Short mmCIF file of N, CA and C in Angstrom, two decimals:
data_model
loop_
_atom_site.label_atom_id
_atom_site.label_comp_id
_atom_site.label_asym_id
_atom_site.label_seq_id
_atom_site.Cartn_x
_atom_site.Cartn_y
_atom_site.Cartn_z
N UNK W 27 -38.44 -30.93 5.04
CA UNK W 27 -37.31 -30.99 3.66
C UNK W 27 -37.90 -29.22 2.78
N UNK W 28 -39.09 -29.11 2.65
CA UNK W 28 -39.16 -27.63 2.04
C UNK W 28 -39.08 -26.22 2.61
N UNK W 29 -38.64 -26.55 4.53
CA UNK W 29 -37.84 -25.54 5.26
C UNK W 29 -36.26 -25.11 4.54
N UNK W 30 -35.92 -27.22 4.69
CA UNK W 30 -34.42 -26.94 4.26
C UNK W 30 -34.51 -26.33 2.81
N UNK W 31 -35.04 -26.32 1.72
CA UNK W 31 -35.13 -25.65 0.51
C UNK W 31 -35.14 -24.40 0.48
N UNK W 32 -35.90 -23.74 1.39
CA UNK W 32 -35.98 -22.19 1.26
C UNK W 32 -35.50 -22.14 1.90
N UNK W 33 -34.10 -22.64 2.93
CA UNK W 33 -33.74 -22.18 3.63
C UNK W 33 -31.77 -22.06 2.83
N UNK W 34 -32.06 -23.42 1.80
CA UNK W 34 -30.36 -23.51 1.14
C UNK W 34 -30.59 -21.95 0.39
N UNK W 35 -32.52 -21.92 -0.85
CA UNK W 35 -32.58 -20.87 -1.67
C UNK W 35 -31.68 -19.66 -1.32
N UNK W 36 -32.01 -19.55 0.30
CA UNK W 36 -31.74 -17.71 0.82
C UNK W 36 -29.84 -17.73 0.55
N UNK W 37 -29.90 -19.10 1.16
CA UNK W 37 -27.97 -18.93 1.40
C UNK W 37 -27.61 -18.68 0.44
N UNK W 38 -28.54 -18.88 -1.02
CA UNK W 38 -27.48 -19.24 -2.42
C UNK W 38 -27.30 -17.48 -2.59
N UNK W 39 -28.46 -17.36 -2.94
CA UNK W 39 -29.23 -15.37 -2.85
C UNK W 39 -27.59 -14.37 -1.96
N UNK W 40 -27.90 -14.96 -0.77
CA UNK W 40 -26.48 -14.32 -0.20
C UNK W 40 -24.93 -14.17 -0.42
N UNK W 41 -24.49 -15.84 -0.85
CA UNK W 41 -23.93 -15.94 -0.90
C UNK W 41 -22.63 -16.31 -2.42
N UNK W 42 -22.16 -15.56 -2.86
CA UNK W 42 -20.79 -15.30 -3.98
C UNK W 42 -20.84 -16.56 -4.67
N UNK W 43 -20.83 -17.14 -5.64
CA UNK W 43 -20.13 -18.36 -6.21
C UNK W 43 -18.66 -18.24 -5.87
N UNK W 44 -18.44 -16.55 -6.06
CA UNK W 44 -16.64 -16.38 -6.09
C UNK W 44 -16.23 -16.88 -4.60
N UNK W 45 -17.12 -17.34 -3.10
CA UNK W 45 -17.01 -16.34 -2.24
C UNK W 45 -17.20 -18.32 -2.01
N UNK W 46 -17.41 -18.80 -2.18
CA UNK W 46 -17.94 -20.70 -2.04
C UNK W 46 -16.56 -21.59 -2.99
N UNK W 47 -16.07 -20.54 -3.89
CA UNK W 47 -14.36 -21.33 -4.85
C UNK W 47 -13.34 -20.86 -4.91
N UNK W 48 -13.02 -19.29 -4.01
CA UNK W 48 -12.28 -19.48 -3.88
C UNK W 48 -11.42 -19.74 -2.55
N UNK W 49 -12.18 -20.22 -1.67
CA UNK W 49 -11.58 -21.28 -0.12
C UNK W 49 -10.62 -21.99 -0.23
N UNK W 50 -10.47 -22.58 -1.30
CA UNK W 50 -9.51 -23.41 -1.87
C UNK W 50 -9.26 -23.68 -3.40
N UNK W 51 -7.55 -24.50 -3.22
CA UNK W 51 -7.77 -24.23 -4.76
C UNK W 51 -7.13 -25.54 -4.96
N UNK W 52 -7.58 -26.29 -5.77
CA UNK W 52 -6.63 -27.85 -6.43
C UNK W 52 -5.80 -27.09 -7.10
N UNK W 53 -4.92 -27.73 -7.24
CA UNK W 53 -3.34 -27.42 -7.27
C UNK W 53 -2.56 -29.06 -8.08
N UNK W 54 -2.22 -29.50 -9.37
CA UNK W 54 -2.19 -30.66 -9.21
C UNK W 54 -2.44 -31.93 -8.75
N UNK W 55 -3.70 -32.15 -8.21
CA UNK W 55 -4.29 -32.98 -7.11
C UNK W 55 -4.21 -33.08 -5.85
N UNK W 56 -3.38 -31.64 -5.43
CA UNK W 56 -3.05 -31.29 -4.04
C UNK W 56 -3.93 -29.50 -3.69
N UNK W 57 -4.54 -30.03 -2.96
CA UNK W 57 -5.08 -28.95 -2.14
C UNK W 57 -5.12 -28.31 -1.21
N UNK W 58 -4.94 -26.42 -1.19
CA UNK W 58 -4.38 -25.54 -1.27
C UNK W 58 -5.98 -24.54 -0.34
N UNK W 59 -5.43 -24.56 0.95
CA UNK W 59 -6.64 -24.12 1.35
C UNK W 59 -6.44 -21.92 1.96
N UNK W 60 -6.90 -21.14 1.69
CA UNK W 60 -7.03 -19.55 1.79
C UNK W 60 -6.75 -19.31 2.60
N UNK W 61 -5.35 -18.54 2.95
CA UNK W 61 -5.76 -17.38 4.12
C UNK W 61 -6.16 -16.12 4.20
N UNK W 62 -5.73 -15.64 3.29
CA UNK W 62 -6.79 -14.75 2.35
C UNK W 62 -6.41 -14.28 1.70
N UNK W 63 -6.93 -12.92 1.30
CA UNK W 63 -7.34 -12.26 -1.02
C UNK W 63 -7.09 -10.49 -0.17
N UNK W 64 -7.48 -10.22 -1.41
CA UNK W 64 -6.40 -8.27 -1.36
C UNK W 64 -7.65 -8.21 -3.19
N UNK W 65 -7.41 -6.92 -3.02
CA UNK W 65 -8.73 -6.31 -4.63
C UNK W 65 -7.61 -4.76 -4.73
N UNK W 66 -6.39 -5.08 -5.14
CA UNK W 66 -5.89 -4.46 -5.93
C UNK W 66 -6.49 -3.02 -6.79
N UNK W 67 -6.66 -2.05 -6.21
CA UNK W 67 -7.43 -1.15 -7.40
C UNK W 67 -6.34 -0.62 -7.78
N UNK W 68 -6.18 0.25 -8.16
CA UNK W 68 -4.96 1.27 -9.64
C UNK W 68 -5.53 2.78 -9.31
N UNK W 69 -4.77 3.63 -9.24
CA UNK W 69 -4.87 5.08 -9.47
C UNK W 69 -6.20 5.71 -9.18
N UNK W 70 -6.37 7.34 -9.22
CA UNK W 70 -7.59 8.53 -8.37
C UNK W 70 -8.90 7.20 -8.64
N UNK W 71 -8.33 6.71 -10.10
CA UNK W 71 -10.11 6.95 -9.63
C UNK W 71 -10.32 5.05 -9.10
N UNK W 72 -9.68 4.49 -8.53
CA UNK W 72 -10.01 3.09 -7.66
C UNK W 72 -10.34 2.15 -8.75
N UNK W 73 -9.53 2.04 -9.94
CA UNK W 73 -9.45 1.14 -11.11
C UNK W 73 -9.72 -0.53 -10.57
N UNK W 74 -10.52 -1.48 -10.16
CA UNK W 74 -10.53 -2.88 -9.86
C UNK W 74 -9.61 -2.99 -10.97
N UNK W 75 -8.25 -3.60 -11.07
CA UNK W 75 -7.42 -4.52 -11.49
C UNK W 75 -7.48 -5.96 -11.32
N UNK W 76 -7.01 -6.69 -9.84
CA UNK W 76 -7.09 -8.40 -10.08
C UNK W 76 -7.25 -7.80 -8.19
N UNK W 77 -7.93 -9.35 -8.23
CA UNK W 77 -8.02 -9.86 -6.94
C UNK W 77 -6.90 -11.27 -6.78
N UNK W 78 -6.08 -10.26 -5.91
CA UNK W 78 -5.14 -11.59 -5.06
C UNK W 78 -5.71 -12.60 -4.18
N UNK W 79 -5.30 -13.80 -4.08
CA UNK W 79 -5.39 -14.59 -2.98
C UNK W 79 -4.49 -15.89 -2.76
N UNK W 80 -4.02 -15.94 -1.43
CA UNK W 80 -3.18 -16.39 -1.13
C UNK W 80 -3.65 -17.95 -0.15
N UNK W 81 -2.77 -18.85 -1.06
CA UNK W 81 -3.45 -20.55 -0.62
C UNK W 81 -2.48 -21.03 0.38
N UNK W 82 -2.39 -21.72 1.10
CA UNK W 82 -1.07 -22.82 1.74
C UNK W 82 -1.55 -24.23 1.71
N UNK W 83 0.05 -24.37 1.75
CA UNK W 83 -0.24 -26.18 1.78
C UNK W 83 -0.83 -27.09 3.17
N UNK W 84 -1.09 -26.76 4.00
CA UNK W 84 -1.87 -26.56 5.05
C UNK W 84 -2.83 -26.18 5.54
N UNK W 85 -3.75 -25.78 6.27
CA UNK W 85 -5.34 -24.84 7.08
C UNK W 85 -4.27 -24.04 7.87
N UNK W 86 -3.08 -24.54 8.92
CA UNK W 86 -2.14 -23.82 10.01
C UNK W 86 -1.00 -23.06 9.62
N UNK W 87 -1.26 -23.56 8.28
CA UNK W 87 0.70 -22.10 7.72
C UNK W 87 0.43 -21.07 8.60
N UNK W 88 1.55 -20.58 9.42
CA UNK W 88 1.63 -18.61 9.26
C UNK W 88 2.64 -18.62 8.73
N UNK W 89 2.28 -17.16 8.99
CA UNK W 89 2.42 -16.34 8.31
C UNK W 89 5.13 -16.66 7.99
N UNK W 90 5.78 -16.95 8.93
CA UNK W 90 6.68 -17.05 9.54
C UNK W 90 6.96 -18.58 7.92
N UNK W 91 6.09 -19.66 8.22
CA UNK W 91 5.65 -20.69 6.98
C UNK W 91 6.02 -19.89 5.80
N UNK W 92 5.30 -18.89 5.43
CA UNK W 92 5.38 -18.82 4.06
C UNK W 92 6.60 -18.21 3.16
N UNK W 93 7.12 -17.47 4.61
CA UNK W 93 8.35 -16.35 4.22
C UNK W 93 9.34 -16.95 4.49
N UNK W 94 8.94 -18.15 5.30
CA UNK W 94 10.17 -19.21 5.07
C UNK W 94 10.42 -20.41 4.26
N UNK W 95 9.55 -20.32 3.61
CA UNK W 95 9.31 -21.63 2.02
C UNK W 95 9.20 -22.69 2.74
N UNK W 96 8.43 -22.45 4.10
CA UNK W 96 8.39 -24.19 4.40
C UNK W 96 6.69 -24.99 4.45
N UNK W 97 7.48 -24.73 3.51
CA UNK W 97 5.98 -25.85 2.80
C UNK W 97 5.45 -25.45 1.28
N UNK W 98 4.60 -25.08 0.48
CA UNK W 98 4.18 -24.56 -0.97
C UNK W 98 2.69 -24.18 0.14
N UNK W 99 2.92 -22.94 -1.44
CA UNK W 99 1.76 -21.56 -1.65
C UNK W 99 1.50 -20.72 -2.72
N UNK W 100 0.20 -21.04 -2.50
CA UNK W 100 0.35 -20.33 -4.11
C UNK W 100 -0.49 -19.06 -3.61
N UNK W 101 -0.31 -17.83 -4.95
CA UNK W 101 -0.40 -16.78 -4.82
C UNK W 101 -1.48 -16.76 -6.41
N UNK W 102 -2.28 -16.47 -5.86
CA UNK W 102 -4.05 -16.74 -7.31
C UNK W 102 -3.89 -15.38 -7.49
N UNK W 103 -3.79 -15.61 -9.26
CA UNK W 103 -4.61 -13.36 -9.10
C UNK W 103 -5.71 -14.12 -10.12
N UNK W 104 -7.52 -13.12 -10.33
CA UNK W 104 -7.91 -13.48 -11.18
C UNK W 104 -8.40 -12.09 -11.37
N UNK W 105 -7.98 -11.88 -12.86
CA UNK W 105 -8.25 -10.30 -13.95
C UNK W 105 -9.06 -9.50 -13.60
N UNK W 106 -9.38 -8.65 -13.42
CA UNK W 106 -10.90 -8.07 -13.22
C UNK W 106 -11.28 -6.83 -14.58
N UNK W 107 -9.18 -6.63 -15.46
CA UNK W 107 -9.79 -6.08 -16.90
C UNK W 107 -8.66 -6.35 -17.28
N UNK W 108 -8.65 -6.31 -18.54
CA UNK W 108 -7.66 -6.39 -19.78
C UNK W 108 -6.03 -5.19 -18.53
N UNK W 109 -5.09 -5.73 -19.36
CA UNK W 109 -3.72 -5.50 -18.49
C UNK W 109 -3.25 -5.66 -19.66
N UNK W 110 -1.91 -4.78 -20.36
CA UNK W 110 -0.88 -5.02 -21.12
C UNK W 110 0.52 -5.47 -20.97
N UNK W 111 0.78 -6.76 -20.89
CA UNK W 111 2.30 -6.75 -20.34
C UNK W 111 3.21 -5.68 -20.17
N UNK W 112 3.48 -4.48 -20.72
CA UNK W 112 4.27 -4.02 -19.80
C UNK W 112 4.03 -3.19 -19.39
N UNK W 113 2.54 -3.13 -18.56
CA UNK W 113 2.61 -2.34 -17.09
C UNK W 113 2.80 -3.38 -16.04
N UNK W 114 2.68 -4.60 -16.53
CA UNK W 114 3.04 -5.82 -15.64
C UNK W 114 4.40 -6.39 -15.11
N UNK W 115 4.90 -5.96 -16.73
CA UNK W 115 6.35 -6.28 -16.47
C UNK W 115 7.15 -4.43 -15.96
N UNK W 116 6.55 -3.56 -15.16
CA UNK W 116 6.58 -2.46 -14.70
C UNK W 116 6.58 -2.57 -13.60
N UNK W 117 4.77 -3.37 -13.37
CA UNK W 117 4.78 -3.86 -11.53
C UNK W 117 6.42 -4.93 -11.24
N UNK W 118 6.45 -5.94 -11.74
CA UNK W 118 7.37 -6.31 -11.13
C UNK W 118 8.28 -5.61 -10.97
N UNK W 119 9.04 -4.78 -11.68
CA UNK W 119 10.14 -4.03 -11.70
C UNK W 119 10.09 -2.82 -10.44
N UNK W 120 8.99 -2.71 -9.96
CA UNK W 120 8.32 -1.39 -9.23
C UNK W 120 8.15 -1.99 -7.84
N UNK W 121 7.54 -3.75 -8.01
CA UNK W 121 7.29 -4.12 -6.39
C UNK W 121 8.54 -4.99 -6.14
N UNK W 122 9.68 -5.56 -6.97
CA UNK W 122 10.72 -5.85 -5.80
C UNK W 122 11.37 -4.93 -5.67
N UNK W 123 12.17 -3.64 -7.05
CA UNK W 123 12.46 -2.26 -6.39
C UNK W 123 12.15 -2.14 -4.81
N UNK W 124 11.28 -1.47 -5.00
CA UNK W 124 10.77 -1.27 -3.47
C UNK W 124 11.39 -2.66 -1.86
N UNK W 125 11.06 -3.63 -1.98
CA UNK W 125 11.30 -4.22 -1.86
C UNK W 125 13.26 -5.16 -1.38
N UNK W 126 13.46 -4.94 -2.41
CA UNK W 126 14.98 -5.47 -2.89
C UNK W 126 16.00 -4.24 -1.86
N UNK W 127 15.81 -3.49 -2.36
CA UNK W 127 16.41 -1.91 -2.73
C UNK W 127 18.10 -1.98 -2.83
N UNK W 128 19.20 -1.93 -2.31
CA UNK W 128 20.29 -2.27 -3.05
C UNK W 128 20.88 -3.58 -3.33
N UNK W 129 19.85 -4.32 -3.13
CA UNK W 129 20.24 -5.55 -3.87
C UNK W 129 19.58 -6.18 -5.25
N UNK W 130 18.89 -4.95 -5.41
CA UNK W 130 17.73 -5.45 -6.91
C UNK W 130 18.53 -6.04 -6.95
N UNK W 131 19.96 -5.13 -7.66
CA UNK W 131 21.19 -5.37 -9.10
C UNK W 131 21.95 -7.29 -8.83
N UNK W 132 21.15 -7.74 -8.02
CA UNK W 132 21.88 -9.18 -7.25
C UNK W 132 20.84 -10.41 -7.71
N UNK W 133 20.01 -9.88 -8.37
CA UNK W 133 18.57 -10.34 -8.43
C UNK W 133 18.04 -9.67 -9.85
N UNK W 134 18.56 -9.44 -11.27
CA UNK W 134 18.82 -8.75 -12.37
C UNK W 134 18.34 -9.92 -13.23
N UNK W 135 19.18 -11.36 -12.91
CA UNK W 135 18.69 -12.52 -13.54
C UNK W 135 17.33 -12.68 -13.46
N UNK W 136 16.69 -12.87 -12.31
CA UNK W 136 15.16 -13.63 -11.94
C UNK W 136 14.19 -12.41 -12.22
N UNK W 137 14.87 -11.16 -12.28
CA UNK W 137 13.71 -10.30 -12.29
C UNK W 137 13.63 -9.75 -14.34
N UNK W 138 14.81 -9.92 -14.82
CA UNK W 138 14.46 -10.04 -16.82
C UNK W 138 14.26 -11.66 -16.42
N UNK W 139 13.59 -12.79 -16.28
CA UNK W 139 12.92 -14.02 -16.07
C UNK W 139 11.81 -13.90 -15.99
N UNK W 140 11.19 -13.12 -15.02
CA UNK W 140 10.19 -12.87 -14.86
C UNK W 140 9.16 -12.82 -15.83
N UNK W 141 10.13 -11.03 -16.59
CA UNK W 141 9.85 -9.80 -17.36
C UNK W 141 9.16 -11.09 -18.55
N UNK W 142 10.08 -11.62 -19.60
CA UNK W 142 10.39 -12.31 -19.70
C UNK W 142 9.29 -13.51 -20.22
N UNK W 143 8.41 -13.53 -19.03
CA UNK W 143 7.22 -14.81 -19.02
C UNK W 143 5.92 -13.48 -19.02
N UNK W 144 6.21 -12.67 -18.74
CA UNK W 144 5.21 -12.46 -18.96
C UNK W 144 4.01 -12.35 -19.31
N UNK W 145 2.65 -12.01 -19.58
CA UNK W 145 2.38 -11.98 -20.76
C UNK W 145 1.33 -10.95 -20.79
N UNK W 146 0.19 -10.44 -21.55
CA UNK W 146 -0.98 -9.71 -21.90
C UNK W 146 -1.99 -10.55 -20.50
N UNK W 147 -3.02 -10.01 -20.39
CA UNK W 147 -3.54 -10.47 -19.27
C UNK W 147 -5.47 -10.19 -19.93
N UNK W 148 -6.57 -10.84 -19.96
CA UNK W 148 -7.35 -10.62 -20.81
C UNK W 148 -8.45 -10.48 -19.14
N UNK W 149 -9.82 -9.47 -19.18
CA UNK W 149 -10.60 -9.76 -18.15
C UNK W 149 -10.46 -11.65 -17.73
N UNK W 150 -11.28 -11.38 -16.90
CA UNK W 150 -11.32 -13.37 -15.87
C UNK W 150 -10.36 -14.23 -16.58
N UNK W 151 -8.95 -13.60 -17.35
CA UNK W 151 -7.95 -14.59 -16.76
C UNK W 151 -7.18 -14.85 -15.36
N UNK W 152 -6.93 -15.60 -14.99
CA UNK W 152 -6.31 -16.49 -13.84
C UNK W 152 -4.33 -16.23 -14.28
N UNK W 153 -4.45 -16.42 -12.61
CA UNK W 153 -2.79 -16.42 -12.92
C UNK W 153 -2.38 -16.91 -11.88
N UNK W 154 -1.81 -18.23 -12.07
CA UNK W 154 -1.17 -18.74 -10.04
C UNK W 154 0.08 -19.23 -9.64
N UNK W 155 1.00 -18.17 -9.10
CA UNK W 155 2.50 -18.36 -8.96
C UNK W 155 2.78 -19.32 -7.99
N UNK W 156 3.50 -20.36 -8.08
CA UNK W 156 3.43 -21.82 -7.22
C UNK W 156 4.89 -21.70 -6.99
N UNK W 157 4.77 -21.64 -5.84
CA UNK W 157 6.04 -21.67 -4.74
C UNK W 157 6.34 -23.04 -3.78
N UNK W 158 6.82 -23.97 -4.16
CA UNK W 158 6.94 -24.92 -3.29
C UNK W 158 8.52 -25.13 -3.04
N UNK W 159 9.19 -24.40 -2.03
CA UNK W 159 10.49 -24.46 -1.47
C UNK W 159 11.19 -24.34 -2.74
N UNK W 160 11.74 -24.22 -3.04
CA UNK W 160 12.91 -24.13 -3.87
C UNK W 160 12.47 -24.13 -5.87
N UNK W 161 11.29 -24.70 -6.37
CA UNK W 161 10.78 -24.37 -7.00
C UNK W 161 9.42 -23.89 -7.22
N UNK W 162 9.32 -23.08 -8.79
CA UNK W 162 8.38 -22.22 -9.18
C UNK W 162 7.75 -22.98 -10.40
N UNK W 163 6.49 -22.51 -10.55
CA UNK W 163 5.65 -22.85 -11.89
C UNK W 163 4.75 -21.51 -11.49
N UNK W 164 4.29 -21.38 -12.88
CA UNK W 164 3.45 -20.07 -13.30
C UNK W 164 2.99 -20.23 -15.17
N UNK W 165 1.66 -21.00 -13.66
CA UNK W 165 0.29 -20.85 -15.00
C UNK W 165 -0.66 -19.47 -15.14
N UNK W 166 -1.08 -20.00 -16.28
CA UNK W 166 -1.76 -18.93 -16.65
C UNK W 166 -3.11 -19.81 -17.27
N UNK W 167 -4.22 -19.66 -16.70
CA UNK W 167 -5.66 -20.66 -17.17
C UNK W 167 -6.14 -22.09 -16.87
N UNK W 168 -5.34 -22.11 -16.33
CA UNK W 168 -4.94 -23.84 -15.80
C UNK W 168 -3.73 -24.51 -16.85
N UNK W 169 -2.84 -23.78 -17.24
CA UNK W 169 -1.67 -24.23 -18.06
C UNK W 169 -0.51 -24.11 -17.87
N UNK W 170 0.60 -24.83 -17.85
CA UNK W 170 2.00 -24.31 -17.32
C UNK W 170 2.65 -23.19 -18.19
N UNK W 171 2.65 -22.16 -17.73
CA UNK W 171 3.64 -21.02 -18.38
C UNK W 171 5.52 -21.25 -18.47
N UNK W 172 5.35 -21.84 -17.02
CA UNK W 172 6.71 -21.85 -17.38
C UNK W 172 7.07 -22.13 -15.50
N UNK W 173 8.35 -23.17 -15.83
CA UNK W 173 8.34 -23.62 -14.32
C UNK W 173 9.70 -23.95 -14.25
N UNK W 174 10.48 -23.61 -12.79
CA UNK W 174 12.16 -23.22 -13.02
C UNK W 174 12.48 -23.72 -11.07
N UNK W 175 13.14 -24.15 -11.40
CA UNK W 175 13.90 -24.43 -9.87
C UNK W 175 15.39 -23.69 -9.55
N UNK W 176 14.94 -22.60 -8.64
CA UNK W 176 15.79 -21.89 -8.58
C UNK W 176 16.00 -20.48 -6.75
N UNK W 177 16.58 -21.21 -6.90
CA UNK W 177 16.58 -20.17 -5.01
C UNK W 177 15.95 -18.78 -4.61
N UNK W 178 17.21 -18.38 -5.77
CA UNK W 178 16.85 -16.98 -5.66
C UNK W 178 15.63 -16.62 -6.29
N UNK W 179 15.03 -16.89 -6.97
CA UNK W 179 13.74 -16.66 -8.10
C UNK W 179 13.02 -16.72 -6.48
N UNK W 180 12.48 -17.78 -6.03
CA UNK W 180 11.47 -18.10 -4.89
C UNK W 180 11.59 -17.00 -4.22
N UNK W 181 12.72 -16.29 -3.54
CA UNK W 181 12.90 -16.18 -2.50
C UNK W 181 12.54 -14.54 -2.56
N UNK W 182 12.35 -14.25 -4.11
CA UNK W 182 11.77 -12.56 -4.54
C UNK W 182 10.91 -12.65 -4.96
N UNK W 183 9.57 -14.13 -5.14
CA UNK W 183 8.42 -13.47 -6.03
C UNK W 183 7.27 -13.41 -5.64
N UNK W 184 7.34 -13.55 -4.55
CA UNK W 184 6.04 -12.86 -3.57
C UNK W 184 6.70 -11.38 -3.21
N UNK W 185 7.33 -10.90 -3.11
CA UNK W 185 7.70 -9.40 -2.39
C UNK W 185 6.46 -8.34 -2.57
N UNK W 186 6.25 -8.31 -3.84
CA UNK W 186 5.26 -7.19 -4.38
C UNK W 186 4.35 -6.81 -3.29
N UNK W 187 3.79 -8.43 -2.87
CA UNK W 187 2.65 -8.54 -1.82
C UNK W 187 2.80 -8.87 -0.62
N UNK W 188 3.62 -9.95 -0.18
CA UNK W 188 4.15 -10.41 0.93
C UNK W 188 5.15 -9.46 1.50
N UNK W 189 5.87 -8.94 0.85
CA UNK W 189 7.27 -8.55 1.75
C UNK W 189 6.60 -7.43 2.58
N UNK W 190 8.27 -6.66 3.26
CA UNK W 190 7.90 -5.40 4.10
C UNK W 190 7.09 -4.73 2.51
N UNK W 191 7.98 -3.94 2.32
CA UNK W 191 6.97 -3.29 0.97
C UNK W 191 6.22 -3.88 0.01
N UNK W 192 5.42 -3.67 0.48
CA UNK W 192 4.61 -4.75 -0.04
C UNK W 192 3.39 -3.15 -1.18
N UNK W 193 2.81 -4.06 -2.18
CA UNK W 193 2.02 -2.64 -2.86
C UNK W 193 1.54 -1.78 -1.92
N UNK W 194 0.98 -2.53 -0.47
CA UNK W 194 0.18 -1.77 0.24
C UNK W 194 -0.05 -2.88 1.34
N UNK W 195 0.40 -1.54 2.85
CA UNK W 195 -0.26 -2.61 4.06
C UNK W 195 -0.62 -3.43 4.47
N UNK W 196 -1.85 -3.00 3.63
CA UNK W 196 -3.15 -3.94 3.39
C UNK W 196 -3.12 -4.74 2.75
N UNK W 197 -2.19 -4.69 1.75
CA UNK W 197 -1.97 -6.29 1.21
C UNK W 197 -1.53 -7.54 1.78
N UNK W 198 -0.85 -6.83 2.29
CA UNK W 198 0.14 -7.64 2.73
C UNK W 198 -1.05 -8.50 3.71
N UNK W 199 -1.44 -7.35 4.47
CA UNK W 199 -1.65 -7.45 6.41
C UNK W 199 -3.13 -9.21 6.00
N UNK W 200 -3.65 -8.49 4.81
CA UNK W 200 -5.15 -9.32 4.20
C UNK W 200 -4.76 -10.68 3.30
N UNK W 201 -3.39 -10.43 3.32
CA UNK W 201 -3.26 -12.03 2.23
C UNK W 201 -2.86 -12.90 3.62
N UNK W 202 -2.30 -12.09 4.55
CA UNK W 202 -1.84 -13.21 5.23
C UNK W 202 -2.66 -13.21 6.71
N UNK W 203 -4.05 -13.17 6.04
CA UNK W 203 -5.48 -13.34 6.91
C UNK W 203 -5.54 -12.32 8.15
N UNK W 204 -4.50 -11.61 8.33
CA UNK W 204 -4.84 -11.07 9.81
C UNK W 204 -5.03 -9.79 10.05
#
């Protein structure tokens, strides 16, 4: 028993609480499984902005399942510094324009809706973007900020991180767990 306890303490010393707690996401009583994660850094100084996690409603969900909205998935953001909403709004605009290109204008109502619900973020805030086919829910610190049924919105919401022109190729690759 003593040897087990020493091994357990050794294990806890080298495994962070975050890595253990981020493997699953419980949302509305349903368990989601982590596919991947990515640390977003900004600028020449590589300032840590947030860590983003991709969760799926099934252990064996595929990239195709997520991109085709075959099931339910969530992007969870853990903010590592304060971020003003004007920068997040700009991020939505840039990330969606990069992916939608000439089709951006077709989604302007959805982009404006996203920008309108965007809030200032404080260090340690958690935001979850939950997509369940054509339904979208935006959570901030475990509280529902907005909910909507909109197929056009759910088609574009994850593009800045999972689209062909994601914020970085490494982001997309890491989130899909490749």
